[in-house]
CSV table of C-alpha atoms in Angstrom, one decimal:
chain,number,residue,atom,x,y,z
K,1,GLY,CA,-8.7,3.6,-3.7
K,2,ALA,CA,-7.9,0.8,-1.4
K,3,GLY,CA,-10.2,2.0,1.4
K,4,VAL,CA,-12.6,4.7,2.5
K,5,SER,CA,-10.9,8.0,2.9
K,6,GLN,CA,-12.0,11.1,4.7
K,7,SER,CA,-10.8,14.7,4.8
K,8,PRO,CA,-9.8,16.6,6.7
K,9,SER,CA,-8.6,14.3,9.4
K,10,ASN,CA,-9.0,17.1,12.0
K,11,LYS,CA,-11.0,20.3,11.9
K,12,VAL,CA,-11.2,23.0,14.5
K,13,THR,CA,-13.8,25.6,14.0
K,14,GLU,CA,-15.5,28.4,15.9
K,15,LYS,CA,-19.0,28.2,17.1
K,16,GLY,CA,-21.4,29.5,14.4
K,17,LYS,CA,-19.2,28.7,11.5
K,18,ASP,CA,-20.2,26.2,8.8
K,19,VAL,CA,-18.0,23.1,8.1
K,20,GLU,CA,-17.8,20.5,5.3
K,21,LEU,CA,-16.5,17.0,5.8
K,22,ARG,CA,-15.7,14.8,2.8
K,23,CYS,CA,-15.9,11.1,2.3
K,24,ASP,CA,-14.4,9.1,-0.6
K,25,PRO,CA,-15.9,5.6,-0.5
K,26,ILE,CA,-14.4,2.4,-1.9
K,27,SER,CA,-14.8,2.4,-5.7
K,28,GLY,CA,-17.8,0.5,-6.8
K,29,HIS,CA,-19.6,0.6,-3.4
K,30,THR,CA,-23.2,1.7,-3.9
K,31,ALA,CA,-24.0,2.4,-0.3
K,32,LEU,CA,-22.5,5.2,1.8
K,33,TYR,CA,-23.2,5.9,5.5
K,34,TRP,CA,-22.3,8.7,7.9
K,35,TYR,CA,-22.0,8.2,11.6
K,36,ARG,CA,-21.1,10.4,14.5
K,37,GLN,CA,-19.0,9.2,17.5
K,38,ARG,CA,-19.1,11.5,20.5
K,39,LEU,CA,-16.4,11.1,23.2
K,40,GLY,CA,-17.0,7.9,25.2
K,41,GLN,CA,-20.0,6.8,23.2
K,42,GLY,CA,-20.8,4.5,20.4
K,43,LEU,CA,-21.5,5.5,16.9
K,44,GLU,CA,-24.8,7.2,16.0
K,45,PHE,CA,-26.2,6.8,12.5
K,46,LEU,CA,-26.7,10.0,10.7
K,47,ILE,CA,-27.6,9.4,7.0
K,48,TYR,CA,-27.5,6.6,4.4
K,49,PHE,CA,-27.2,6.8,0.6
K,50,GLN,CA,-28.0,3.9,-1.6
K,51,GLY,CA,-27.4,4.3,-5.3
K,52,ASN,CA,-29.9,6.8,-6.8
K,53,SER,CA,-32.5,6.2,-4.2
K,54,ALA,CA,-33.6,9.1,-1.9
K,55,PRO,CA,-31.2,9.1,1.1
K,56,ASP,CA,-32.3,8.0,4.5
K,57,LYS,CA,-31.9,11.1,6.6
K,58,SER,CA,-33.7,9.8,9.7
K,59,GLY,CA,-30.5,10.1,11.9
K,60,LEU,CA,-29.7,13.7,11.2
K,61,PRO,CA,-29.9,15.5,14.6
K,62,SER,CA,-31.1,18.8,13.3
K,63,ASP,CA,-31.7,20.8,10.1
K,64,ARG,CA,-28.2,22.3,10.5
K,65,PHE,CA,-27.0,18.9,9.2
K,66,SER,CA,-27.1,18.0,5.6
K,67,ALA,CA,-25.3,15.7,3.2
K,68,GLU,CA,-24.9,15.2,-0.5
K,69,ARG,CA,-23.5,12.5,-2.6
K,70,THR,CA,-22.4,12.7,-6.2
K,71,GLY,CA,-23.6,9.6,-8.0
K,72,GLU,CA,-21.9,6.7,-6.3
K,73,SER,CA,-18.8,8.5,-5.4
K,74,VAL,CA,-17.9,11.4,-3.1
K,75,SER,CA,-20.1,12.5,-0.3
K,76,THR,CA,-20.0,15.8,1.7
K,77,LEU,CA,-21.5,16.2,5.2
K,78,THR,CA,-22.2,19.9,5.9
K,79,ILE,CA,-22.9,21.3,9.4
K,80,GLN,CA,-24.2,24.8,9.4
K,81,ARG,CA,-23.8,27.2,12.4
K,82,THR,CA,-21.8,24.7,14.3
K,83,GLN,CA,-22.4,24.3,18.1
K,84,GLN,CA,-20.1,22.9,20.7
K,85,GLU,CA,-22.2,19.8,21.0
K,86,ASP,CA,-21.3,19.0,17.4
K,87,SER,CA,-17.8,18.2,18.5
K,88,ALA,CA,-17.3,14.6,17.7
K,89,VAL,CA,-15.6,12.2,15.3
K,90,TYR,CA,-17.5,11.9,12.1
K,91,LEU,CA,-17.1,8.5,10.4
K,92,CYS,CA,-18.0,7.5,6.9
K,93,ALA,CA,-18.6,3.9,5.7
K,94,SER,CA,-19.3,2.3,2.4
K,95,SER,CA,-20.6,-1.1,1.3
K,96,SER,CA,-21.6,-2.9,-1.8
K,97,ARG,CA,-25.1,-3.3,-0.6
K,98,GLY,CA,-27.6,-3.8,-3.4
K,99,SER,CA,-30.9,-2.0,-3.5
K,100,GLY,CA,-33.8,-3.7,-1.8
K,101,GLY,CA,-33.8,-6.7,0.5
K,102,ALA,CA,-31.7,-7.5,3.5
K,103,SER,CA,-28.0,-6.6,3.4
K,104,THR,CA,-25.3,-9.0,4.1
K,105,ASP,CA,-22.6,-6.6,3.0
K,106,THR,CA,-19.9,-5.5,5.3
K,107,GLN,CA,-19.6,-1.7,6.0
K,108,TYR,CA,-16.0,-0.5,5.6
K,109,PHE,CA,-15.2,2.5,7.7
K,110,GLY,CA,-12.9,5.4,7.0
K,111,PRO,CA,-10.5,6.9,9.6
K,112,GLY,CA,-12.9,9.7,10.5
K,113,THR,CA,-12.8,13.4,10.8
K,114,ARG,CA,-12.3,14.8,14.3
K,115,LEU,CA,-14.4,18.0,14.6
K,116,THR,CA,-13.8,20.4,17.5
K,117,VAL,CA,-16.0,23.4,17.9
K,118,LEU,CA,-14.6,26.1,20.1
V,1,ALA,CA,-36.7,1.0,23.5
V,2,GLN,CA,-34.6,-0.8,20.9
V,3,SER,CA,-30.9,-0.8,22.0
V,4,VAL,CA,-27.6,-2.4,21.9
V,5,THR,CA,-26.0,-2.8,25.4
V,6,GLN,CA,-22.4,-3.4,26.2
V,7,PRO,CA,-22.4,-3.5,30.0
V,8,ASP,CA,-18.7,-3.4,30.5
V,9,ILE,CA,-17.2,0.0,29.8
V,10,HIS,CA,-13.6,-1.0,30.6
V,11,ILE,CA,-12.0,-4.5,31.0
V,12,THR,CA,-8.5,-5.2,32.0
V,13,VAL,CA,-6.9,-8.6,31.4
V,14,SER,CA,-3.4,-10.0,31.6
V,15,GLU,CA,-1.7,-11.1,28.4
V,16,GLY,CA,-2.5,-14.7,27.8
V,17,ALA,CA,-5.7,-14.7,29.7
V,18,SER,CA,-9.0,-15.5,28.2
V,19,LEU,CA,-11.4,-12.7,27.2
V,20,GLU,CA,-15.2,-12.4,27.0
V,21,LEU,CA,-16.9,-9.1,26.0
V,22,ARG,CA,-20.6,-9.0,26.5
V,23,CYS,CA,-23.3,-7.6,24.1
V,24,ASN,CA,-27.0,-7.7,24.4
V,25,TYR,CA,-29.6,-6.3,22.0
V,26,SER,CA,-33.3,-5.6,22.2
V,27,TYR,CA,-34.8,-5.9,18.8
V,28,GLY,CA,-37.9,-8.0,18.0
V,29,ALA,CA,-36.4,-10.1,15.2
V,30,THR,CA,-33.0,-11.6,15.1
V,31,PRO,CA,-30.9,-8.9,13.6
V,32,TYR,CA,-27.6,-9.2,11.8
V,33,LEU,CA,-24.8,-8.9,14.4
V,34,PHE,CA,-21.3,-7.5,14.2
V,35,TRP,CA,-18.2,-6.9,16.3
V,36,TYR,CA,-15.9,-4.1,15.3
V,37,VAL,CA,-12.5,-3.1,16.8
V,38,GLN,CA,-11.2,0.4,16.9
V,39,SER,CA,-7.5,1.0,17.7
V,40,PRO,CA,-6.2,4.5,18.6
V,41,GLY,CA,-6.0,6.7,15.5
V,42,GLN,CA,-7.5,4.0,13.3
V,43,GLY,CA,-10.9,3.4,11.8
V,44,LEU,CA,-13.2,0.6,12.7
V,45,GLN,CA,-12.2,-2.9,11.6
V,46,LEU,CA,-14.7,-5.7,11.3
V,47,LEU,CA,-13.8,-8.7,13.5
V,48,LEU,CA,-16.8,-10.9,12.6
V,49,LYS,CA,-20.4,-11.0,11.7
V,50,TYR,CA,-23.4,-13.2,12.2
V,51,PHE,CA,-26.3,-13.4,9.7
V,52,SER,CA,-27.7,-16.9,10.1
V,53,GLY,CA,-26.7,-20.6,10.5
V,54,ASP,CA,-24.1,-21.8,12.9
V,55,THR,CA,-24.4,-19.7,16.1
V,56,LEU,CA,-20.6,-19.8,16.8
V,57,VAL,CA,-18.9,-17.4,14.4
V,58,GLN,CA,-15.1,-17.3,13.8
V,59,GLY,CA,-13.5,-14.0,13.0
V,60,ILE,CA,-10.1,-12.5,12.4
V,61,LYS,CA,-7.3,-12.3,14.9
V,62,GLY,CA,-8.4,-15.4,16.8
V,63,PHE,CA,-11.7,-13.9,17.9
V,64,GLU,CA,-15.0,-15.8,18.0
V,65,ALA,CA,-18.6,-14.9,19.0
V,66,GLU,CA,-21.6,-16.9,20.0
V,67,PHE,CA,-25.2,-15.9,19.2
V,68,LYS,CA,-27.7,-16.9,21.8
V,69,ARG,CA,-31.2,-16.2,20.8
V,70,SER,CA,-32.7,-17.0,24.1
V,71,GLN,CA,-30.5,-14.4,25.8
V,72,SER,CA,-30.5,-11.9,22.9
V,73,SER,CA,-26.7,-11.9,23.3
V,74,PHE,CA,-23.7,-12.0,21.0
V,75,ASN,CA,-20.6,-12.2,23.2
V,76,LEU,CA,-17.1,-11.9,21.8
V,77,ARG,CA,-14.4,-14.3,23.1
V,78,LYS,CA,-10.8,-15.0,22.6
V,79,PRO,CA,-9.0,-17.8,24.4
V,80,SER,CA,-5.6,-16.0,24.8
V,81,VAL,CA,-5.3,-12.3,24.6
V,82,HIS,CA,-2.3,-10.6,23.1
V,83,TRP,CA,-1.0,-7.1,24.0
V,84,SER,CA,-1.9,-5.9,20.5
V,85,ASP,CA,-5.5,-6.7,21.3
V,86,ALA,CA,-5.7,-3.6,23.5
V,87,ALA,CA,-8.4,-1.4,21.8
V,88,GLU,CA,-12.0,-0.4,21.9
V,89,TYR,CA,-14.6,-3.0,20.9
V,90,PHE,CA,-18.0,-2.2,19.5
V,91,CYS,CA,-21.0,-4.5,19.1
V,92,ALA,CA,-23.4,-3.5,16.4
V,93,VAL,CA,-26.7,-4.7,15.0
V,94,ASP,CA,-28.5,-4.2,11.7
V,95,PRO,CA,-32.2,-4.8,12.4
V,96,LEU,CA,-32.7,-6.3,8.9
V,97,THR,CA,-33.0,-4.3,5.7
V,98,LEU,CA,-32.6,-0.9,7.4
V,99,GLY,CA,-29.1,-0.5,6.0
V,100,ARG,CA,-27.8,1.1,9.1
V,101,LEU,CA,-25.9,-0.2,12.1
V,102,TYR,CA,-26.8,0.5,15.7
V,103,PHE,CA,-23.8,0.5,18.0
V,104,GLY,CA,-23.2,-0.2,21.6
V,105,ARG,CA,-21.2,2.3,23.6
V,106,GLY,CA,-18.1,0.2,23.4
V,107,THR,CA,-15.8,-1.7,25.7
V,108,GLN,CA,-12.3,-0.5,26.2
V,109,LEU,CA,-9.8,-3.4,26.6
V,110,THR,CA,-6.5,-2.9,28.5
V,111,VAL,CA,-4.0,-5.7,28.4
V,112,TRP,CA,-1.4,-6.0,31.1
V,113,PRO,CA,2.0,-7.5,30.1
């Protein structure tokens, strides 16, 4: 597609339920990132996929959070046993960053999924 | 601690006035630097970026930013603000090769007609 797409755009769930958030990156982009934006705050890095390399999971806040990516396409962020503090906008970005070395490639962001945990 | 600081949470300017949004970072090496804009209901859009070379960087929508190594700053400027510039602005850094961006908390810009 023309840009990064995310679904759903909004998700309301009850505390303790599991949720899955989807990201479709720009075609051909090898790198994919997930960020979280809490109300009134900047974006927090969650996880980074680069090609077939092991993902950088260093930003995941707890073991309730996990993410997968199928090849160089779709990614799913899963939050298990959601808590109210998980309420945020979850943003996905992709770039054509090559493996190894410093990146000069721009990250293009999707519109985000607004998650509300009641 | 390593961080990105945007000291102004909210700025209000009149249309046609000049604008400067501040950003400071605290990383040992010179990171890659970015400014993004987020309009209501929209994703983040890249305004400009600095990797190396000329410390004055031109971006889209008439924005520019200047990297000052001695001050660890990367302030965003626009000589004449338009009402459509009202949005939230985020400074971000990539501390080389990490493949992730660290963001400031954002500055909300309000433009008076």
